[in-house]
PDB file of C-alpha atoms in Angstrom:
ATOM      1  CA  MET A   1      -1.475  -6.063  -6.653  1.00  0.00           C
ATOM      2  CA  GLU A   2      -4.473  -4.511  -4.955  1.00  0.00           C
ATOM      3  CA  ARG A   3      -3.996  -1.088  -6.500  1.00  0.00           C
ATOM      4  CA  ASN A   4      -4.129  -2.472 -10.032  1.00  0.00           C
ATOM      5  CA  ARG A   5      -7.036  -4.781  -9.223  1.00  0.00           C
ATOM      6  CA  LEU A   6      -9.037  -1.777  -8.064  1.00  0.00           C
ATOM      7  CA  GLY A   7      -8.033   0.344 -11.061  1.00  0.00           C
ATOM      8  CA  LEU A   8      -6.268   2.974  -8.961  1.00  0.00           C
ATOM      9  CA  LYS A   9      -3.293   5.134  -9.869  1.00  0.00           C
ATOM     10  CA  GLN A  10      -0.212   5.419  -7.710  1.00  0.00           C
ATOM     11  CA  SER A  11      -1.096   9.074  -7.233  1.00  0.00           C
ATOM     12  CA  ASP A  12      -4.495   8.080  -5.772  1.00  0.00           C
ATOM     13  CA  VAL A  13      -2.893   5.962  -3.065  1.00  0.00           C
ATOM     14  CA  ALA A  14      -0.127   8.483  -2.404  1.00  0.00           C
ATOM     15  CA  ALA A  15      -2.696  11.252  -1.938  1.00  0.00           C
ATOM     16  CA  TYR A  16      -4.650   9.111   0.527  1.00  0.00           C
ATOM     17  CA  LEU A  17      -1.479   8.439   2.509  1.00  0.00           C
ATOM     18  CA  GLY A  18      -0.395  12.077   2.342  1.00  0.00           C
ATOM     19  CA  ILE A  19       2.962  11.246   0.759  1.00  0.00           C
ATOM     20  CA  GLU A  20       4.712  12.045  -2.504  1.00  0.00           C
ATOM     21  CA  VAL A  21       4.024   9.760  -5.466  1.00  0.00           C
ATOM     22  CA  ARG A  22       7.745   8.915  -5.626  1.00  0.00           C
ATOM     23  CA  SER A  23       7.635   7.637  -2.038  1.00  0.00           C
ATOM     24  CA  TYR A  24       4.720   5.368  -2.875  1.00  0.00           C
ATOM     25  CA  GLN A  25       6.522   4.162  -6.001  1.00  0.00           C
ATOM     26  CA  TYR A  26       9.429   3.172  -3.769  1.00  0.00           C
ATOM     27  CA  TYR A  27       7.017   1.122  -1.638  1.00  0.00           C
ATOM     28  CA  GLU A  28       5.818  -0.796  -4.688  1.00  0.00           C
ATOM     29  CA  ALA A  29       9.357  -1.297  -5.957  1.00  0.00           C
ATOM     30  CA  GLY A  30      10.504  -2.588  -2.573  1.00  0.00           C
ATOM     31  CA  ARG A  31      13.042   0.217  -2.163  1.00  0.00           C
ATOM     32  CA  ARG A  32      11.307   1.610   0.932  1.00  0.00           C
ATOM     33  CA  ARG A  33       8.807   0.360   3.462  1.00  0.00           C
ATOM     34  CA  PRO A  34       5.962   2.277   5.040  1.00  0.00           C
ATOM     35  CA  ASP A  35       6.074   2.978   8.749  1.00  0.00           C
ATOM     36  CA  TYR A  36       3.537   1.338  11.046  1.00  0.00           C
ATOM     37  CA  GLU A  37       0.915   4.041  10.538  1.00  0.00           C
ATOM     38  CA  GLY A  38       1.392   3.882   6.770  1.00  0.00           C
ATOM     39  CA  LEU A  39       1.018   0.112   6.755  1.00  0.00           C
ATOM     40  CA  VAL A  40      -2.215   0.314   8.731  1.00  0.00           C
ATOM     41  CA  ALA A  41      -3.494   3.086   6.440  1.00  0.00           C
ATOM     42  CA  LEU A  42      -2.738   0.951   3.375  1.00  0.00           C
ATOM     43  CA  ALA A  43      -4.564  -2.014   4.895  1.00  0.00           C
ATOM     44  CA  ASP A  44      -7.574   0.182   5.621  1.00  0.00           C
ATOM     45  CA  TYR A  45      -7.501   1.724   2.154  1.00  0.00           C
ATOM     46  CA  PHE A  46      -7.384  -1.631   0.377  1.00  0.00           C
ATOM     47  CA  ASP A  47      -9.655  -3.311   2.958  1.00  0.00           C
ATOM     48  CA  VAL A  48      -7.145  -6.094   3.638  1.00  0.00           C
ATOM     49  CA  THR A  49      -5.162  -7.202   6.669  1.00  0.00           C
ATOM     50  CA  THR A  50      -1.666  -5.999   7.404  1.00  0.00           C
ATOM     51  CA  ASP A  51      -0.576  -9.653   7.320  1.00  0.00           C
ATOM     52  CA  TYR A  52      -1.818  -9.867   3.736  1.00  0.00           C
ATOM     53  CA  LEU A  53       0.191  -6.778   2.777  1.00  0.00           C
ATOM     54  CA  LEU A  54       3.267  -8.219   4.495  1.00  0.00           C
ATOM     55  CA  GLY A  55       2.910 -11.521   2.649  1.00  0.00           C
ATOM     56  CA  ARG A  56       2.175 -13.426   5.853  1.00  0.00           C
ATOM     57  CA  ALA A  57      -1.334 -14.463   4.798  1.00  0.00           C
ATOM     58  CA  ASP A  58      -2.802 -15.619   1.514  1.00  0.00           C
ATOM     59  CA  THR A  59      -6.294 -14.380   2.247  1.00  0.00           C
ATOM     60  CA  GLN A  60      -7.171 -10.713   2.204  1.00  0.00           C
ATOM     61  CA  LYS A  61      -9.373 -10.787   5.311  1.00  0.00           C
TER      62      LYS A  61
END
């Protein structure tokens, strides 16, 4: 998981996205999915492609 690899807390990512920590926790648990803008923001934040986040690519870039 990119967040752990970078040593970030869930609250760090949630703050960047402008959402509650619980909402981000649901993303990680697979209980919710980010909208399009959230997905793009996550890709930008982690410097990976959206395909990588969606599991459609093995490489990050």
